[in-house]
Short mmCIF file of N, CA, C and O in Angstrom, two decimals:
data_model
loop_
_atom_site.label_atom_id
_atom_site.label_comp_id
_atom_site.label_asym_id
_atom_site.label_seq_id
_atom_site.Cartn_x
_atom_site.Cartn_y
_atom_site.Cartn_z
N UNK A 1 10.56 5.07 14.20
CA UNK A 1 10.09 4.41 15.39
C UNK A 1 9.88 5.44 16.50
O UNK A 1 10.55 6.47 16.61
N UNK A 2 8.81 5.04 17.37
CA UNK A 2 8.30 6.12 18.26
C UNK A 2 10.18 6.05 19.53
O UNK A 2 10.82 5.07 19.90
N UNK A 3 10.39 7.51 19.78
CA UNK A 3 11.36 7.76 20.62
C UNK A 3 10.66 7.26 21.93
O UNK A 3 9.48 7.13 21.61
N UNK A 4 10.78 7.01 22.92
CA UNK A 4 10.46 6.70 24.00
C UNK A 4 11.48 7.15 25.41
O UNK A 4 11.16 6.91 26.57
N UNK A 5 12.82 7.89 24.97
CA UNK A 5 13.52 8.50 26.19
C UNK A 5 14.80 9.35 25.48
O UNK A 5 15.40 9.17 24.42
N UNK A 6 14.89 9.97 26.15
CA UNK A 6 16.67 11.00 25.97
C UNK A 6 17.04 11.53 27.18
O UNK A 6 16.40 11.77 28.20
N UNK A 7 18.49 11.69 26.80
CA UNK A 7 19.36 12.50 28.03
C UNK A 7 20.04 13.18 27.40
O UNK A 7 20.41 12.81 26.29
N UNK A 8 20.45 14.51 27.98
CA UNK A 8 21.81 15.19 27.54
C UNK A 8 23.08 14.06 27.79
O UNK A 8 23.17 13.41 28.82
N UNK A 9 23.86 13.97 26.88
CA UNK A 9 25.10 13.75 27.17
C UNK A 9 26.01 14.04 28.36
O UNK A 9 26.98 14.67 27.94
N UNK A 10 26.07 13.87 29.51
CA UNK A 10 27.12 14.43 30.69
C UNK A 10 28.32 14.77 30.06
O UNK A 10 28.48 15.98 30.18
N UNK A 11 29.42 14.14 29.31
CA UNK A 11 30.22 14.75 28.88
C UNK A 11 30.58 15.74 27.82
O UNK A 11 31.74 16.02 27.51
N UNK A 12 29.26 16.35 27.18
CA UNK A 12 29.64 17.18 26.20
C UNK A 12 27.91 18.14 26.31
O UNK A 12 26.71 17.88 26.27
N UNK A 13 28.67 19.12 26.42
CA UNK A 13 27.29 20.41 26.56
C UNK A 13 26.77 20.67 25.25
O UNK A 13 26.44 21.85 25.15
N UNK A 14 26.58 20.03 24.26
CA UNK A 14 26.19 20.07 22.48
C UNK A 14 25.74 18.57 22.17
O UNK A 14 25.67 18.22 20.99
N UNK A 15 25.41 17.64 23.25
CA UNK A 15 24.84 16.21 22.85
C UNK A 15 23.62 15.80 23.61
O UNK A 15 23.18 16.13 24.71
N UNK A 16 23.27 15.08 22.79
CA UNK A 16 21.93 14.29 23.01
C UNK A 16 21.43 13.03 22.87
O UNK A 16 20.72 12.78 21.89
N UNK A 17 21.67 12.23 23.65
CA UNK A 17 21.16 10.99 23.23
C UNK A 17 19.88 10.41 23.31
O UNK A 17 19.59 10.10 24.46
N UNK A 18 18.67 10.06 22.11
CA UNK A 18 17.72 9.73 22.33
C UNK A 18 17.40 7.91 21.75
O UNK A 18 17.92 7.27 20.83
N UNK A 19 16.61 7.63 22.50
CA UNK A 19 16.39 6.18 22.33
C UNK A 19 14.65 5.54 22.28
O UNK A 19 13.63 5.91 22.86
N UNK A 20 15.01 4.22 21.09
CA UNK A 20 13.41 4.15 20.43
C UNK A 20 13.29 2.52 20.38
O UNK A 20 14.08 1.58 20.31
N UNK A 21 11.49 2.74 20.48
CA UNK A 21 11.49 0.98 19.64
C UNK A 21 12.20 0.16 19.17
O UNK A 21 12.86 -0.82 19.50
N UNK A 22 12.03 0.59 18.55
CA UNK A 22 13.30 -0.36 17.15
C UNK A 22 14.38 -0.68 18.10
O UNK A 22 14.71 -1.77 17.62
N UNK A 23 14.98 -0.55 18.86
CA UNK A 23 16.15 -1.10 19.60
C UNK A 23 17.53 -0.24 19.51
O UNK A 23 18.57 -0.65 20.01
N UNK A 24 17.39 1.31 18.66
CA UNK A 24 18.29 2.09 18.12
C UNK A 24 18.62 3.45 19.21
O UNK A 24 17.71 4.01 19.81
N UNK A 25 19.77 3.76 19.30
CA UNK A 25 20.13 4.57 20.64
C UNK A 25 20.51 5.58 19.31
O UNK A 25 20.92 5.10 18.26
N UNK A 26 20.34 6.77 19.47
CA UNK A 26 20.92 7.71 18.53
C UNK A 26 21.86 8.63 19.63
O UNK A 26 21.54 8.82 20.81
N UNK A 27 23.20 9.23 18.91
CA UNK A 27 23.25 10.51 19.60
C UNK A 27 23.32 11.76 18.58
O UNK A 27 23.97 11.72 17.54
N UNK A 28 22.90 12.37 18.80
CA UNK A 28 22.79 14.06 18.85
C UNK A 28 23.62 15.25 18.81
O UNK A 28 24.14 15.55 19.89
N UNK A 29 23.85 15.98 17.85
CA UNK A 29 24.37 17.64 17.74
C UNK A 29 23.55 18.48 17.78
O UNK A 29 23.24 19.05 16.73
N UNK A 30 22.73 18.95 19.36
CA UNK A 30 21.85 19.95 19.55
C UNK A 30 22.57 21.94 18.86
O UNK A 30 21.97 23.01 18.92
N UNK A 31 23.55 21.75 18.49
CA UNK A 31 23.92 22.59 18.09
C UNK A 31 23.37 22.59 16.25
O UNK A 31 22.70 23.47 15.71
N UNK A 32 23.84 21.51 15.68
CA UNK A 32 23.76 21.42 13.79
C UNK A 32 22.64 21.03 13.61
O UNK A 32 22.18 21.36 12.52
N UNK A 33 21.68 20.15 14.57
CA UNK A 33 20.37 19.44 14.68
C UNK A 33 20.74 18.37 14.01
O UNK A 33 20.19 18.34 12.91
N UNK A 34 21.54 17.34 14.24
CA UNK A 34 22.20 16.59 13.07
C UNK A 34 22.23 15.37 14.01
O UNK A 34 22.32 15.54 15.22
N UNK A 35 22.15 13.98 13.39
CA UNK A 35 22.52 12.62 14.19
C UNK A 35 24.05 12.22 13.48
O UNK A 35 24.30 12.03 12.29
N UNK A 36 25.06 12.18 14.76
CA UNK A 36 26.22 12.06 14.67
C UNK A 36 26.55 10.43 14.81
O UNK A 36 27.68 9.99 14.64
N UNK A 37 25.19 9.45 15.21
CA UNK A 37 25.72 8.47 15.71
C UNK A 37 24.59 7.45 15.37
O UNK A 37 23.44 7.89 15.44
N UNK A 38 24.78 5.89 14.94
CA UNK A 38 23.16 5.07 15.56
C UNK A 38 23.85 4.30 16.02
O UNK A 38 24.97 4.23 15.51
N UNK A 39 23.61 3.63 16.86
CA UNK A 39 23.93 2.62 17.60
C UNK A 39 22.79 1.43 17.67
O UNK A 39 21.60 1.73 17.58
N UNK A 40 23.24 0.00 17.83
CA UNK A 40 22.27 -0.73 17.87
C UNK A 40 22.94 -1.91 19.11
O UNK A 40 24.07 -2.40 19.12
N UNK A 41 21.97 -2.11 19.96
CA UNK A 41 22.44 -3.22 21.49
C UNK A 41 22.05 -4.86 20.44
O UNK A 41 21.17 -5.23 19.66
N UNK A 42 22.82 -5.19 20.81
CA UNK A 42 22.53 -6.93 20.27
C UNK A 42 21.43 -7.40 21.13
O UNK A 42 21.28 -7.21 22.34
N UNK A 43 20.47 -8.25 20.05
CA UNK A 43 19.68 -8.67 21.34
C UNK A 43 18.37 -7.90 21.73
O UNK A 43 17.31 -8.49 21.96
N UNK A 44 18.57 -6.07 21.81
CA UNK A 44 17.16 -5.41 22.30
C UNK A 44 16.36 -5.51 21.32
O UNK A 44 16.76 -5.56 20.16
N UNK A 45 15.04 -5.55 21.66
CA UNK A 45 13.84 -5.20 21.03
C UNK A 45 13.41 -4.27 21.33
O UNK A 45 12.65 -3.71 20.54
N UNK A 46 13.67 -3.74 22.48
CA UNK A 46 12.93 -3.04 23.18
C UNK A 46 13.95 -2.09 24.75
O UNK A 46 14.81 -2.63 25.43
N UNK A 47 13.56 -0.99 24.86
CA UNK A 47 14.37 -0.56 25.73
C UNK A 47 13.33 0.05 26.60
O UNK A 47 12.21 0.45 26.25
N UNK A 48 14.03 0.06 28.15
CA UNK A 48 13.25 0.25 29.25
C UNK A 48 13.93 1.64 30.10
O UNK A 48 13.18 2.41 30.70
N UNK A 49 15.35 1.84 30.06
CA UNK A 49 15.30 2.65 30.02
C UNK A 49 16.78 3.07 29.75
O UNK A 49 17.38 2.00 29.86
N UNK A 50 17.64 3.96 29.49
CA UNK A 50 19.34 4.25 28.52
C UNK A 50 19.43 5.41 29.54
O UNK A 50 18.73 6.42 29.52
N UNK A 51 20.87 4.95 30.87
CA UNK A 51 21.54 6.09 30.95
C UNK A 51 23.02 6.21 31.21
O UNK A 51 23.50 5.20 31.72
N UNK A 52 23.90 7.24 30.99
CA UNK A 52 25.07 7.55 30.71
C UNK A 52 25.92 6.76 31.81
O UNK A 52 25.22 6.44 32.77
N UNK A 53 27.44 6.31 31.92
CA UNK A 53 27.92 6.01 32.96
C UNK A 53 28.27 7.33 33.53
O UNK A 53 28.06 8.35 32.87
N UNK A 54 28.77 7.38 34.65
CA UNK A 54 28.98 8.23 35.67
C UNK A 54 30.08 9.18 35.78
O UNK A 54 30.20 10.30 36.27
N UNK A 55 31.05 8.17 35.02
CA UNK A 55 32.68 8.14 34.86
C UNK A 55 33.37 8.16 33.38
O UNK A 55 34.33 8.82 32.97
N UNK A 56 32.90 7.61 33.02
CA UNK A 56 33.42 6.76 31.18
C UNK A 56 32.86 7.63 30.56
O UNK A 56 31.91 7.85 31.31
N UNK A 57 32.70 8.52 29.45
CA UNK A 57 32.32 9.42 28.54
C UNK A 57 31.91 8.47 27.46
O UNK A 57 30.78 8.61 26.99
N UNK A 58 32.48 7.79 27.14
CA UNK A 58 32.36 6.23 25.83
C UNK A 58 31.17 5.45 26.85
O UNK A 58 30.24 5.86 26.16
N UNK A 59 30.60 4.81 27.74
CA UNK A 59 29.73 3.53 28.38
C UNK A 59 28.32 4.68 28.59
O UNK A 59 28.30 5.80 29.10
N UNK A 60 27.15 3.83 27.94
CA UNK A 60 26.06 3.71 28.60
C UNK A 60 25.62 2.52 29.02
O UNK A 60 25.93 1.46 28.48
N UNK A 61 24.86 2.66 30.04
CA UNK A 61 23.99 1.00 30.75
C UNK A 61 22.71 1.52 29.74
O UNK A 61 22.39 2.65 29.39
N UNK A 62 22.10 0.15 29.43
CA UNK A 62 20.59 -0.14 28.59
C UNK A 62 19.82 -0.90 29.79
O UNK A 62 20.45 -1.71 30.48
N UNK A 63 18.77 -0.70 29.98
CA UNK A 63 17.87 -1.84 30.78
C UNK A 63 17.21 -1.73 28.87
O UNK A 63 16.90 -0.74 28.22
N UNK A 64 17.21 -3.44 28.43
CA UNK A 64 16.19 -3.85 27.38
C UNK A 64 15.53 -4.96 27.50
O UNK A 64 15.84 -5.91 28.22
N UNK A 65 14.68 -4.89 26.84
CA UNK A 65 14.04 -5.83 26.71
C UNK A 65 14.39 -7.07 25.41
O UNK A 65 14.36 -6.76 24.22
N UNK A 66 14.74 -8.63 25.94
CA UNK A 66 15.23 -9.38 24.84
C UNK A 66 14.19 -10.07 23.95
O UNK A 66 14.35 -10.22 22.74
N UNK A 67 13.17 -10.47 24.58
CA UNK A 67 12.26 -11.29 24.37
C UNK A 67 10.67 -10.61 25.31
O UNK A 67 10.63 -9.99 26.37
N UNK A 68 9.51 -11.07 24.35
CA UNK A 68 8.21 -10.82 24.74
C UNK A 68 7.60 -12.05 24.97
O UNK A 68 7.09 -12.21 26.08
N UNK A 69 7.56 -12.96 24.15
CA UNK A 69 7.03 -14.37 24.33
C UNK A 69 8.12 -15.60 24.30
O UNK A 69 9.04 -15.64 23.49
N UNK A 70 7.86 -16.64 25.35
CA UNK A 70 6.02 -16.70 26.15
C UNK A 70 6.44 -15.64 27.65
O UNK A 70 5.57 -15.14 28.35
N UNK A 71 7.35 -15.54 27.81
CA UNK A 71 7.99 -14.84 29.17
C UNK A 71 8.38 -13.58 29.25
O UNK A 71 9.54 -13.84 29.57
N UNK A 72 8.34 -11.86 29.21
CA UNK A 72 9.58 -11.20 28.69
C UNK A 72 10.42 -11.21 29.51
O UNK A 72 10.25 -11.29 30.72
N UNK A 73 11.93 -11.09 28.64
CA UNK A 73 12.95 -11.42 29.24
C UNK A 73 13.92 -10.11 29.70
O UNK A 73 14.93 -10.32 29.02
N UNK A 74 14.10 -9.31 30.22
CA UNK A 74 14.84 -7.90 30.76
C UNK A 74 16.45 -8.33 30.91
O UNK A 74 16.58 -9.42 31.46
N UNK A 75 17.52 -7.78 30.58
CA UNK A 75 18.48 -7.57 30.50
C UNK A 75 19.44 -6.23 31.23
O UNK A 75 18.83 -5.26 30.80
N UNK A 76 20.25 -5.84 31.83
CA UNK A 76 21.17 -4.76 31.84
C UNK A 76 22.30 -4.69 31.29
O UNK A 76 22.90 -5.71 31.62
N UNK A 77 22.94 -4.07 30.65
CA UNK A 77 24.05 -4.23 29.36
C UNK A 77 24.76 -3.19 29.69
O UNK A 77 24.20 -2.23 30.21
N UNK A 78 26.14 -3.19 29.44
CA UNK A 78 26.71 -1.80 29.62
C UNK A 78 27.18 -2.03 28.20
O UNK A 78 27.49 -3.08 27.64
N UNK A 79 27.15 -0.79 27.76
CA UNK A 79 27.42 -0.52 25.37
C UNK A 79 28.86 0.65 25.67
O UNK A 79 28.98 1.62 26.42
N UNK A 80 29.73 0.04 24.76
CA UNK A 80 30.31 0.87 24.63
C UNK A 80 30.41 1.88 23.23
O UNK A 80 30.66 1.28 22.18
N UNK A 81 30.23 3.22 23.17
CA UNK A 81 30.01 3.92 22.07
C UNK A 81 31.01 4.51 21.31
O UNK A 81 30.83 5.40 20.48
N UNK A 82 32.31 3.88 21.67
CA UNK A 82 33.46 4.54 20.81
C UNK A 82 33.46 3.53 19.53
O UNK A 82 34.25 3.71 18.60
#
C-alpha cells in the first residue's frame, strides 16, 4: 500500500515510523533496515495524519479516516504501541 507519511521516533535515535492506506502504522530499524513492528487502528481506512505523543514513548495520536460513504467520517485516536 502506497506510504503516505513518517516520522522519526522522538524516543529512540534508530526508529521510524511510517504510515499507509491500508490503515497499517509500521515502525522501523533505520539502523538493520528491518520492520520491528505493524500495527493496525480499529476502525481506520484511511489515515490523515500519525504523530508521536510528546511525553509517552508507547502513545501515538492517528487523525483517520472511518468511513467514505455517504459522509466521511474523521476520527482522533490515541494507540497505544506497547
Amino acid at each position: 500500500s502506497k506510504v503516505i507519511g513518517c516520522f522519526l521516533n522522538p524516543f529512540s535515535d534508530f526508529q521510524l515510523y511510517s504510515f499507509a492506506r491500508d490503515g497499517e502504522i509500521r515502525l522501523w530499524d533505520t539502523q538493520d533496515c528491518g520492520c520491528l513492528k505493524i500495527f493496525h487502528i480499529p476502525g481506520a481506512i484511511d489515515f490523515m495524519d500519525v504523530i508521536a505523543h510528546p511525553n509517552e514513548p508507547d502513545v501515538l495520536f492517528a487523525a483517520i479516516i472511518t468511513e467514505r460513504e455517504p459522509t466521511p467520517q474523521y476520527r482522533v485516536v490515541q494507540f497505544d504501541t506497547k
